[in-house]
Amino acid sequence: MTVRVRFAPSPTGYLHVGGVRTALYSWLWARRHGGSFVLRIEDTDAKRSTPENEQVILDAMRWLGLDWDEGPDVGGDHGPYRQTERMALYREYAEKLIAAGKAYRCYATSEEIQAQRAAFEAEHGNKGFRFRSPWRDRTDGDPSQPHSVRFKTPADGVMGWNDVLRGPIEVANKEQQDFVLLRPNGLPLYNFGCFVDDLTMKITLVVRGDDHIVNTPQQLLLYQAMDAEPPRFAHLPMVLGPDGKKLSKRHAAVSVLEYRDLGYVPDGLLNYLARLGWSHGDQEIFTRDELIALFDWDHVGKTAGRYDLKKLEHVQGHHLRAHTDARLAELVAPFLGARGITVPADDPRLVRAIGPVKLRATTLADLAEGLDYFFREDESLEYDPKGRKKFMGPDQAVTLEKLAELAEQATPFDAATLEGLIGAWVEESGIKMKLVAQPARVALTGRTASPGLYETMELLGRETTLRRLRRGAELARTPAE
């Protein structure tokens, strides 16, 4: 049987990283088995669903590289792929169920339902109410009048399934009420919409959060009523914050596009989310191809994973540094632009500078920050106040002038030549190298940490190095405020 899985977000806000993990597991399963990954937009919440929110979802999925085989902007044989464009199909299946005696038109008003609830709660308390419609066995209603469509839930028996992750689950039918399929305005409720869409799109595996376990019995009752083969179900545990509560903005960024804007690379985020609930031995770092080849359901955990920013940063940094320097130059250029620095992505200076700087970077924003001083005009170079006070006093002015003198003599102007000249002077003068390197580092970069001194000088180039060393000497003679 061909694997067909789906991801069905609602365009009511940003795409949450917990939802992305669900999409990722489905996508990996489809890619591993040569199946189809379907993107479906559940946009029946008229008040909150917007085209702008849908675009946010599509942009996030594209940035992550989770491409879909069927769905918006792609099409397919089982469309349309927005629920608001499938209203006729929902009505068709509601009518089929009514004709088969499995559902009925209910003309009860909200006031009547509330009155029945109040009577029940007065006698039994506020738990356990199930509406008993007086229209369950009646056929004398006028279909032209406002009504909902309800499913005739069996009064006895159980509905069960063998969950891919949790094993056998059973729920007694008596725990269900005659649930609504269509509202009076014709919009489907969640369970009916999912059932019709999954059935007609021939979905073979439904992957979703374990908060949807309560919905599965109703959907299976619908499959049974239509004498249709249901898909398998895999209910994932939730993604929690470090404190064990549902992951939210107070813990960390939760919107996918926030991670993009913070400078994360997609494969780093996906690798971390894959491991947040799935394992393959002790391996922590995976390429995308490895995830596709290795992902399985047997090693998906049954307990909720806790978000760990340090682990994410470790994985993220590895994937960032796995890119070629040329590719990182392309990726970091917009982040430099955000800092007011315009440098073409194919500038050889940028590509050369990335190699040593990326060793200290976790995100593209970090990388841009580390590259900043290589391309910033001298006049706008900012000096770390503590570093300037500690390493650029009057005693260091002579040292910086001497370094400028030696740098001017270096031919060719490269790290090896600079190391030879400066190293010989340090040895001859008996000065400690740290008393040379730190003042020079602050003068050249404005910071107390950078790549190696000689490498930094080579990357800055002769003219910039001379200007900054001489300017540093001048500043060293001026007491820092």
Short mmCIF file of N, CA and C in Angstrom, two decimals, residues 163-328:
data_model
loop_
_atom_site.label_atom_id
_atom_site.label_comp_id
_atom_site.label_asym_id
_atom_site.label_seq_id
_atom_site.Cartn_x
_atom_site.Cartn_y
_atom_site.Cartn_z
N ASP A 163 -3.06 1.88 18.19
CA ASP A 163 -2.28 3.08 17.90
C ASP A 163 -0.83 2.70 17.61
N VAL A 164 -0.26 3.33 16.57
CA VAL A 164 1.11 3.01 16.16
C VAL A 164 2.08 3.22 17.31
N LEU A 165 1.83 4.20 18.15
CA LEU A 165 2.75 4.51 19.25
C LEU A 165 2.29 3.97 20.59
N ARG A 166 0.99 3.94 20.81
CA ARG A 166 0.48 3.64 22.15
C ARG A 166 -0.18 2.27 22.29
N GLY A 167 -0.26 1.56 21.19
CA GLY A 167 -0.86 0.24 21.26
C GLY A 167 -2.38 0.31 21.32
N PRO A 168 -3.03 -0.75 21.81
CA PRO A 168 -4.50 -0.81 21.80
C PRO A 168 -5.13 0.26 22.69
N ILE A 169 -6.14 0.94 22.14
CA ILE A 169 -6.93 1.93 22.88
C ILE A 169 -8.40 1.64 22.58
N GLU A 170 -9.22 1.63 23.61
CA GLU A 170 -10.65 1.40 23.44
C GLU A 170 -11.44 2.46 24.21
N VAL A 171 -12.56 2.86 23.63
CA VAL A 171 -13.47 3.81 24.28
C VAL A 171 -14.89 3.29 24.11
N ALA A 172 -15.64 3.21 25.18
CA ALA A 172 -17.03 2.75 25.11
C ALA A 172 -17.88 3.75 24.35
N ASN A 173 -18.73 3.25 23.47
CA ASN A 173 -19.59 4.14 22.69
C ASN A 173 -20.52 4.95 23.56
N LYS A 174 -20.91 4.41 24.70
CA LYS A 174 -21.83 5.14 25.58
C LYS A 174 -21.21 6.41 26.13
N GLU A 175 -19.87 6.54 26.01
CA GLU A 175 -19.20 7.76 26.45
C GLU A 175 -19.38 8.90 25.45
N GLN A 176 -19.86 8.56 24.25
CA GLN A 176 -20.03 9.57 23.21
C GLN A 176 -21.49 10.03 23.17
N GLN A 177 -21.71 11.25 22.75
CA GLN A 177 -23.06 11.71 22.47
C GLN A 177 -23.28 11.67 20.95
N ASP A 178 -24.45 12.01 20.50
CA ASP A 178 -24.69 12.15 19.06
C ASP A 178 -24.01 13.43 18.61
N PHE A 179 -22.78 13.30 18.17
CA PHE A 179 -21.96 14.49 17.88
C PHE A 179 -22.37 15.13 16.56
N VAL A 180 -22.13 16.44 16.51
CA VAL A 180 -22.51 17.24 15.34
C VAL A 180 -21.52 17.02 14.21
N LEU A 181 -22.07 16.83 13.01
CA LEU A 181 -21.25 16.72 11.81
C LEU A 181 -21.19 18.06 11.08
N LEU A 182 -22.36 18.63 10.83
CA LEU A 182 -22.43 19.94 10.16
C LEU A 182 -23.19 20.92 11.03
N ARG A 183 -22.71 22.13 11.12
CA ARG A 183 -23.42 23.20 11.81
C ARG A 183 -24.56 23.70 10.93
N PRO A 184 -25.45 24.48 11.49
CA PRO A 184 -26.54 25.05 10.68
C PRO A 184 -26.03 25.88 9.50
N ASN A 185 -24.85 26.49 9.64
CA ASN A 185 -24.31 27.28 8.52
C ASN A 185 -23.59 26.43 7.48
N GLY A 186 -23.60 25.11 7.66
CA GLY A 186 -23.01 24.21 6.68
C GLY A 186 -21.55 23.88 6.91
N LEU A 187 -20.91 24.53 7.88
CA LEU A 187 -19.50 24.25 8.14
C LEU A 187 -19.35 22.94 8.91
N PRO A 188 -18.36 22.14 8.55
CA PRO A 188 -18.17 20.87 9.25
C PRO A 188 -17.47 21.09 10.58
N LEU A 189 -17.81 20.27 11.57
CA LEU A 189 -17.01 20.26 12.78
C LEU A 189 -15.72 19.49 12.52
N TYR A 190 -14.77 19.66 13.42
CA TYR A 190 -13.42 19.13 13.19
C TYR A 190 -13.43 17.65 12.80
N ASN A 191 -14.10 16.82 13.58
CA ASN A 191 -14.02 15.38 13.35
C ASN A 191 -14.62 14.97 12.01
N PHE A 192 -15.72 15.60 11.64
CA PHE A 192 -16.35 15.24 10.36
C PHE A 192 -15.49 15.73 9.19
N GLY A 193 -14.97 16.95 9.29
CA GLY A 193 -14.10 17.46 8.23
C GLY A 193 -12.87 16.59 8.05
N CYS A 194 -12.25 16.21 9.16
CA CYS A 194 -11.07 15.34 9.09
C CYS A 194 -11.41 14.00 8.45
N PHE A 195 -12.52 13.42 8.89
CA PHE A 195 -12.93 12.13 8.35
C PHE A 195 -13.11 12.20 6.83
N VAL A 196 -13.91 13.16 6.36
CA VAL A 196 -14.16 13.27 4.92
C VAL A 196 -12.87 13.52 4.16
N ASP A 197 -12.03 14.43 4.67
CA ASP A 197 -10.79 14.76 3.97
C ASP A 197 -9.83 13.58 3.95
N ASP A 198 -9.64 12.93 5.08
CA ASP A 198 -8.70 11.80 5.12
C ASP A 198 -9.20 10.65 4.25
N LEU A 199 -10.51 10.43 4.25
CA LEU A 199 -11.07 9.35 3.43
C LEU A 199 -10.90 9.64 1.94
N THR A 200 -11.30 10.83 1.52
CA THR A 200 -11.27 11.14 0.09
C THR A 200 -9.85 11.41 -0.42
N MET A 201 -8.95 11.78 0.47
CA MET A 201 -7.55 11.97 0.07
C MET A 201 -6.73 10.70 0.24
N LYS A 202 -7.40 9.62 0.65
CA LYS A 202 -6.79 8.29 0.75
C LYS A 202 -5.58 8.28 1.68
N ILE A 203 -5.71 8.98 2.80
CA ILE A 203 -4.64 9.02 3.79
C ILE A 203 -4.52 7.65 4.46
N THR A 204 -3.30 7.16 4.57
CA THR A 204 -3.08 5.83 5.16
C THR A 204 -2.58 5.88 6.60
N LEU A 205 -2.02 7.03 7.00
CA LEU A 205 -1.53 7.18 8.38
C LEU A 205 -1.76 8.61 8.83
N VAL A 206 -2.44 8.77 9.95
CA VAL A 206 -2.69 10.09 10.53
C VAL A 206 -1.74 10.27 11.72
N VAL A 207 -0.86 11.25 11.60
CA VAL A 207 0.10 11.55 12.67
C VAL A 207 -0.31 12.88 13.29
N ARG A 208 -0.52 12.89 14.60
CA ARG A 208 -0.94 14.12 15.27
C ARG A 208 -0.64 14.03 16.76
N GLY A 209 -0.88 15.12 17.47
CA GLY A 209 -0.60 15.17 18.89
C GLY A 209 -1.55 14.31 19.69
N ASP A 210 -1.10 13.89 20.88
CA ASP A 210 -1.95 13.02 21.70
C ASP A 210 -3.16 13.73 22.28
N ASP A 211 -3.23 15.06 22.12
CA ASP A 211 -4.44 15.76 22.53
C ASP A 211 -5.61 15.43 21.60
N HIS A 212 -5.32 14.75 20.48
CA HIS A 212 -6.37 14.36 19.55
C HIS A 212 -6.87 12.93 19.78
N ILE A 213 -6.36 12.25 20.78
CA ILE A 213 -6.85 10.89 21.04
C ILE A 213 -8.36 10.89 21.27
N VAL A 214 -8.86 11.93 21.92
CA VAL A 214 -10.31 12.01 22.21
C VAL A 214 -11.13 12.12 20.93
N ASN A 215 -10.53 12.57 19.83
CA ASN A 215 -11.26 12.72 18.58
C ASN A 215 -11.31 11.43 17.77
N THR A 216 -10.38 10.54 18.02
CA THR A 216 -10.25 9.36 17.17
C THR A 216 -11.46 8.43 17.22
N PRO A 217 -12.08 8.15 18.38
CA PRO A 217 -13.25 7.27 18.38
C PRO A 217 -14.37 7.78 17.48
N GLN A 218 -14.64 9.09 17.49
CA GLN A 218 -15.70 9.63 16.65
C GLN A 218 -15.36 9.45 15.17
N GLN A 219 -14.12 9.69 14.83
CA GLN A 219 -13.73 9.53 13.43
C GLN A 219 -13.83 8.07 12.99
N LEU A 220 -13.45 7.15 13.87
CA LEU A 220 -13.55 5.74 13.53
C LEU A 220 -15.00 5.28 13.41
N LEU A 221 -15.89 5.86 14.22
CA LEU A 221 -17.32 5.55 14.08
C LEU A 221 -17.82 5.96 12.70
N LEU A 222 -17.31 7.05 12.19
CA LEU A 222 -17.71 7.50 10.86
C LEU A 222 -17.19 6.56 9.77
N TYR A 223 -15.94 6.10 9.91
CA TYR A 223 -15.42 5.13 8.95
C TYR A 223 -16.28 3.86 8.98
N GLN A 224 -16.63 3.43 10.17
CA GLN A 224 -17.44 2.22 10.32
C GLN A 224 -18.81 2.42 9.66
N ALA A 225 -19.40 3.59 9.88
CA ALA A 225 -20.71 3.87 9.30
C ALA A 225 -20.68 3.87 7.79
N MET A 226 -19.54 4.26 7.20
CA MET A 226 -19.41 4.30 5.75
C MET A 226 -18.82 3.00 5.19
N ASP A 227 -18.61 2.03 6.09
CA ASP A 227 -18.02 0.75 5.69
C ASP A 227 -16.71 0.98 4.93
N ALA A 228 -15.88 1.91 5.46
CA ALA A 228 -14.61 2.29 4.82
C ALA A 228 -13.45 1.88 5.71
N GLU A 229 -12.34 1.56 5.09
CA GLU A 229 -11.13 1.18 5.82
C GLU A 229 -10.50 2.44 6.41
N PRO A 230 -10.30 2.51 7.72
CA PRO A 230 -9.69 3.71 8.31
C PRO A 230 -8.18 3.70 8.15
N PRO A 231 -7.58 4.85 8.26
CA PRO A 231 -6.11 4.89 8.28
C PRO A 231 -5.60 4.40 9.63
N ARG A 232 -4.31 4.23 9.73
CA ARG A 232 -3.70 4.00 11.05
C ARG A 232 -3.52 5.36 11.72
N PHE A 233 -3.39 5.32 13.04
CA PHE A 233 -3.22 6.56 13.80
C PHE A 233 -1.96 6.47 14.66
N ALA A 234 -1.21 7.56 14.70
CA ALA A 234 -0.03 7.67 15.56
C ALA A 234 -0.16 8.97 16.35
N HIS A 235 -0.36 8.87 17.65
CA HIS A 235 -0.55 10.06 18.49
C HIS A 235 0.72 10.37 19.26
N LEU A 236 1.32 11.50 18.90
CA LEU A 236 2.60 11.90 19.47
C LEU A 236 2.43 12.61 20.81
N PRO A 237 3.35 12.36 21.75
CA PRO A 237 3.34 13.14 22.99
C PRO A 237 3.68 14.60 22.69
N MET A 238 3.33 15.46 23.59
CA MET A 238 3.52 16.89 23.37
C MET A 238 4.98 17.30 23.54
N VAL A 239 5.29 18.49 23.05
CA VAL A 239 6.58 19.12 23.30
C VAL A 239 6.39 20.08 24.47
N LEU A 240 7.15 19.87 25.53
CA LEU A 240 7.01 20.67 26.74
C LEU A 240 8.18 21.63 26.91
N GLY A 241 7.97 22.64 27.73
CA GLY A 241 9.05 23.53 28.09
C GLY A 241 9.94 22.88 29.13
N PRO A 242 11.06 23.50 29.47
CA PRO A 242 11.97 22.94 30.47
C PRO A 242 11.31 22.68 31.82
N ASP A 243 10.24 23.42 32.13
CA ASP A 243 9.56 23.27 33.41
C ASP A 243 8.46 22.21 33.39
N GLY A 244 8.33 21.49 32.27
CA GLY A 244 7.33 20.44 32.18
C GLY A 244 5.96 20.92 31.76
N LYS A 245 5.82 22.21 31.49
CA LYS A 245 4.54 22.74 31.02
C LYS A 245 4.58 22.91 29.50
N LYS A 246 3.42 23.05 28.90
CA LYS A 246 3.34 23.16 27.45
C LYS A 246 4.26 24.26 26.95
N LEU A 247 5.02 23.94 25.91
CA LEU A 247 5.99 24.89 25.36
C LEU A 247 5.27 26.14 24.85
N SER A 248 5.73 27.29 25.31
CA SER A 248 5.11 28.55 24.93
C SER A 248 6.18 29.62 24.77
N LYS A 249 5.73 30.82 24.42
CA LYS A 249 6.67 31.93 24.18
C LYS A 249 7.47 32.29 25.42
N ARG A 250 6.94 31.97 26.59
CA ARG A 250 7.70 32.32 27.80
C ARG A 250 8.92 31.42 27.98
N HIS A 251 8.94 30.28 27.27
CA HIS A 251 10.09 29.39 27.34
C HIS A 251 11.14 29.72 26.28
N ALA A 252 10.66 29.96 25.06
CA ALA A 252 11.58 30.15 23.94
C ALA A 252 10.78 30.59 22.73
N ALA A 253 11.47 30.86 21.62
CA ALA A 253 10.78 31.12 20.37
C ALA A 253 9.99 29.87 20.00
N VAL A 254 8.74 30.04 19.61
CA VAL A 254 7.92 28.88 19.24
C VAL A 254 7.45 28.96 17.79
N SER A 255 7.52 30.12 17.18
CA SER A 255 7.15 30.28 15.79
C SER A 255 8.34 29.90 14.90
N VAL A 256 8.08 29.11 13.87
CA VAL A 256 9.15 28.67 12.97
C VAL A 256 9.89 29.86 12.38
N LEU A 257 9.14 30.86 11.93
CA LEU A 257 9.79 31.99 11.27
C LEU A 257 10.59 32.85 12.24
N GLU A 258 10.32 32.74 13.54
CA GLU A 258 11.18 33.40 14.52
C GLU A 258 12.59 32.80 14.45
N TYR A 259 12.65 31.49 14.32
CA TYR A 259 13.96 30.83 14.23
C TYR A 259 14.67 31.24 12.95
N ARG A 260 13.93 31.37 11.88
CA ARG A 260 14.54 31.86 10.64
C ARG A 260 15.12 33.25 10.85
N ASP A 261 14.34 34.13 11.48
CA ASP A 261 14.77 35.51 11.67
C ASP A 261 15.90 35.63 12.69
N LEU A 262 16.02 34.65 13.59
CA LEU A 262 17.11 34.64 14.56
C LEU A 262 18.41 34.10 13.96
N GLY A 263 18.31 33.55 12.73
CA GLY A 263 19.52 33.09 12.06
C GLY A 263 19.79 31.60 12.17
N TYR A 264 18.79 30.84 12.52
CA TYR A 264 18.97 29.39 12.53
C TYR A 264 18.95 28.86 11.10
N VAL A 265 19.59 27.72 10.88
CA VAL A 265 19.52 27.07 9.57
C VAL A 265 18.51 25.93 9.67
N PRO A 266 17.73 25.69 8.62
CA PRO A 266 16.63 24.72 8.71
C PRO A 266 17.04 23.33 9.18
N ASP A 267 18.15 22.82 8.65
CA ASP A 267 18.52 21.44 9.01
C ASP A 267 18.89 21.31 10.48
N GLY A 268 19.39 22.39 11.07
CA GLY A 268 19.70 22.34 12.49
C GLY A 268 18.44 22.23 13.33
N LEU A 269 17.42 23.03 12.98
CA LEU A 269 16.16 22.99 13.71
C LEU A 269 15.46 21.64 13.51
N LEU A 270 15.45 21.14 12.29
CA LEU A 270 14.79 19.86 12.01
C LEU A 270 15.50 18.71 12.72
N ASN A 271 16.82 18.72 12.71
CA ASN A 271 17.58 17.68 13.41
C ASN A 271 17.21 17.67 14.89
N TYR A 272 17.16 18.85 15.50
CA TYR A 272 16.82 18.90 16.92
C TYR A 272 15.40 18.41 17.17
N LEU A 273 14.44 18.85 16.36
CA LEU A 273 13.06 18.45 16.56
C LEU A 273 12.88 16.95 16.32
N ALA A 274 13.62 16.40 15.37
CA ALA A 274 13.54 14.95 15.14
C ALA A 274 13.97 14.19 16.38
N ARG A 275 15.03 14.65 17.02
CA ARG A 275 15.56 13.96 18.21
C ARG A 275 14.72 14.26 19.46
N LEU A 276 13.84 15.23 19.37
CA LEU A 276 12.98 15.56 20.51
C LEU A 276 11.78 14.62 20.52
N GLY A 277 12.07 13.34 20.70
CA GLY A 277 11.01 12.35 20.70
C GLY A 277 11.36 11.08 19.95
N TRP A 278 12.44 11.10 19.17
CA TRP A 278 12.87 9.93 18.40
C TRP A 278 14.37 9.75 18.59
N SER A 279 14.83 8.53 18.53
CA SER A 279 16.25 8.29 18.71
C SER A 279 16.74 7.19 17.76
N HIS A 280 18.03 7.24 17.51
CA HIS A 280 18.70 6.17 16.75
C HIS A 280 20.02 5.91 17.47
N GLY A 281 19.95 5.05 18.48
CA GLY A 281 21.11 4.83 19.32
C GLY A 281 21.50 6.10 20.03
N ASP A 282 22.79 6.37 20.08
CA ASP A 282 23.29 7.58 20.75
C ASP A 282 23.58 8.70 19.76
N GLN A 283 23.27 8.50 18.50
CA GLN A 283 23.58 9.52 17.49
C GLN A 283 22.75 10.77 17.73
N GLU A 284 23.40 11.91 17.68
CA GLU A 284 22.72 13.19 17.92
C GLU A 284 22.62 14.03 16.65
N ILE A 285 23.63 13.95 15.79
CA ILE A 285 23.68 14.79 14.60
C ILE A 285 23.30 13.96 13.38
N PHE A 286 22.34 14.46 12.62
CA PHE A 286 21.86 13.76 11.44
C PHE A 286 21.76 14.73 10.27
N THR A 287 22.18 14.28 9.11
CA THR A 287 21.86 15.03 7.90
C THR A 287 20.40 14.74 7.55
N ARG A 288 19.86 15.52 6.65
CA ARG A 288 18.47 15.29 6.23
C ARG A 288 18.33 13.91 5.60
N ASP A 289 19.29 13.52 4.78
CA ASP A 289 19.22 12.20 4.14
C ASP A 289 19.29 11.08 5.17
N GLU A 290 20.07 11.28 6.21
CA GLU A 290 20.14 10.25 7.26
C GLU A 290 18.81 10.14 8.00
N LEU A 291 18.18 11.26 8.27
CA LEU A 291 16.88 11.22 8.93
C LEU A 291 15.87 10.44 8.08
N ILE A 292 15.86 10.69 6.79
CA ILE A 292 14.94 9.98 5.90
C ILE A 292 15.22 8.48 5.93
N ALA A 293 16.50 8.11 5.88
CA ALA A 293 16.86 6.69 5.82
C ALA A 293 16.60 5.96 7.13
N LEU A 294 16.69 6.66 8.26
CA LEU A 294 16.68 5.99 9.55
C LEU A 294 15.38 6.13 10.34
N PHE A 295 14.56 7.12 10.01
CA PHE A 295 13.37 7.36 10.84
C PHE A 295 12.44 6.15 10.86
N ASP A 296 11.96 5.81 12.05
CA ASP A 296 10.97 4.74 12.20
C ASP A 296 10.09 5.07 13.41
N TRP A 297 8.97 4.35 13.53
CA TRP A 297 8.05 4.59 14.63
C TRP A 297 8.43 3.80 15.87
N ASP A 298 9.22 2.75 15.70
CA ASP A 298 9.60 1.92 16.85
C ASP A 298 10.41 2.68 17.87
N HIS A 299 11.10 3.73 17.43
CA HIS A 299 11.98 4.47 18.34
C HIS A 299 11.47 5.87 18.64
N VAL A 300 10.18 6.08 18.43
CA VAL A 300 9.54 7.32 18.87
C VAL A 300 9.04 7.09 20.29
N GLY A 301 9.42 7.97 21.20
CA GLY A 301 9.06 7.80 22.61
C GLY A 301 7.60 8.06 22.89
N LYS A 302 7.15 7.53 24.02
CA LYS A 302 5.76 7.70 24.44
C LYS A 302 5.59 8.81 25.47
N THR A 303 6.71 9.37 25.93
CA THR A 303 6.63 10.45 26.91
C THR A 303 6.98 11.78 26.25
N ALA A 304 6.46 12.84 26.82
CA ALA A 304 6.67 14.17 26.24
C ALA A 304 8.13 14.58 26.31
N GLY A 305 8.62 15.20 25.22
CA GLY A 305 9.99 15.71 25.20
C GLY A 305 10.05 17.12 25.75
N ARG A 306 11.15 17.44 26.41
CA ARG A 306 11.32 18.78 26.98
C ARG A 306 12.32 19.58 26.14
N TYR A 307 11.89 20.75 25.78
CA TYR A 307 12.72 21.66 24.99
C TYR A 307 13.97 22.05 25.77
N ASP A 308 15.13 21.92 25.12
CA ASP A 308 16.40 22.23 25.76
C ASP A 308 17.18 23.14 24.82
N LEU A 309 17.25 24.43 25.17
CA LEU A 309 17.88 25.40 24.29
C LEU A 309 19.36 25.10 24.06
N LYS A 310 20.06 24.62 25.09
CA LYS A 310 21.49 24.33 24.93
C LYS A 310 21.71 23.22 23.91
N LYS A 311 20.86 22.19 23.97
CA LYS A 311 20.98 21.10 22.99
C LYS A 311 20.66 21.60 21.58
N LEU A 312 19.64 22.43 21.48
CA LEU A 312 19.30 22.99 20.18
C LEU A 312 20.47 23.79 19.63
N GLU A 313 21.10 24.61 20.45
CA GLU A 313 22.22 25.42 19.99
C GLU A 313 23.40 24.55 19.58
N HIS A 314 23.63 23.47 20.31
CA HIS A 314 24.72 22.55 19.95
C HIS A 314 24.48 21.96 18.56
N VAL A 315 23.28 21.46 18.34
CA VAL A 315 22.94 20.85 17.06
C VAL A 315 22.94 21.90 15.96
N GLN A 316 22.39 23.06 16.26
CA GLN A 316 22.32 24.15 15.30
C GLN A 316 23.72 24.59 14.86
N GLY A 317 24.62 24.76 15.83
CA GLY A 317 25.97 25.19 15.49
C GLY A 317 26.67 24.19 14.59
N HIS A 318 26.46 22.91 14.83
CA HIS A 318 27.08 21.88 13.99
C HIS A 318 26.59 22.02 12.55
N HIS A 319 25.28 22.18 12.36
CA HIS A 319 24.75 22.29 11.00
C HIS A 319 25.16 23.58 10.33
N LEU A 320 25.27 24.66 11.10
CA LEU A 320 25.75 25.91 10.53
C LEU A 320 27.15 25.74 9.98
N ARG A 321 28.02 25.15 10.78
CA ARG A 321 29.42 25.01 10.37
C ARG A 321 29.61 23.95 9.28
N ALA A 322 28.60 23.11 9.07
CA ALA A 322 28.71 22.10 8.02
C ALA A 322 28.55 22.70 6.63
N HIS A 323 28.00 23.92 6.55
CA HIS A 323 27.87 24.58 5.26
C HIS A 323 29.24 25.03 4.76
N THR A 324 29.39 25.10 3.46
CA THR A 324 30.62 25.65 2.90
C THR A 324 30.69 27.14 3.21
N ASP A 325 31.89 27.67 3.21
CA ASP A 325 32.04 29.10 3.49
C ASP A 325 31.33 29.95 2.43
N ALA A 326 31.34 29.48 1.20
CA ALA A 326 30.67 30.23 0.13
C ALA A 326 29.16 30.26 0.37
N ARG A 327 28.60 29.14 0.80
CA ARG A 327 27.16 29.10 1.08
C ARG A 327 26.82 29.96 2.29
N LEU A 328 27.65 29.91 3.31
CA LEU A 328 27.41 30.75 4.48
C LEU A 328 27.48 32.23 4.13
#
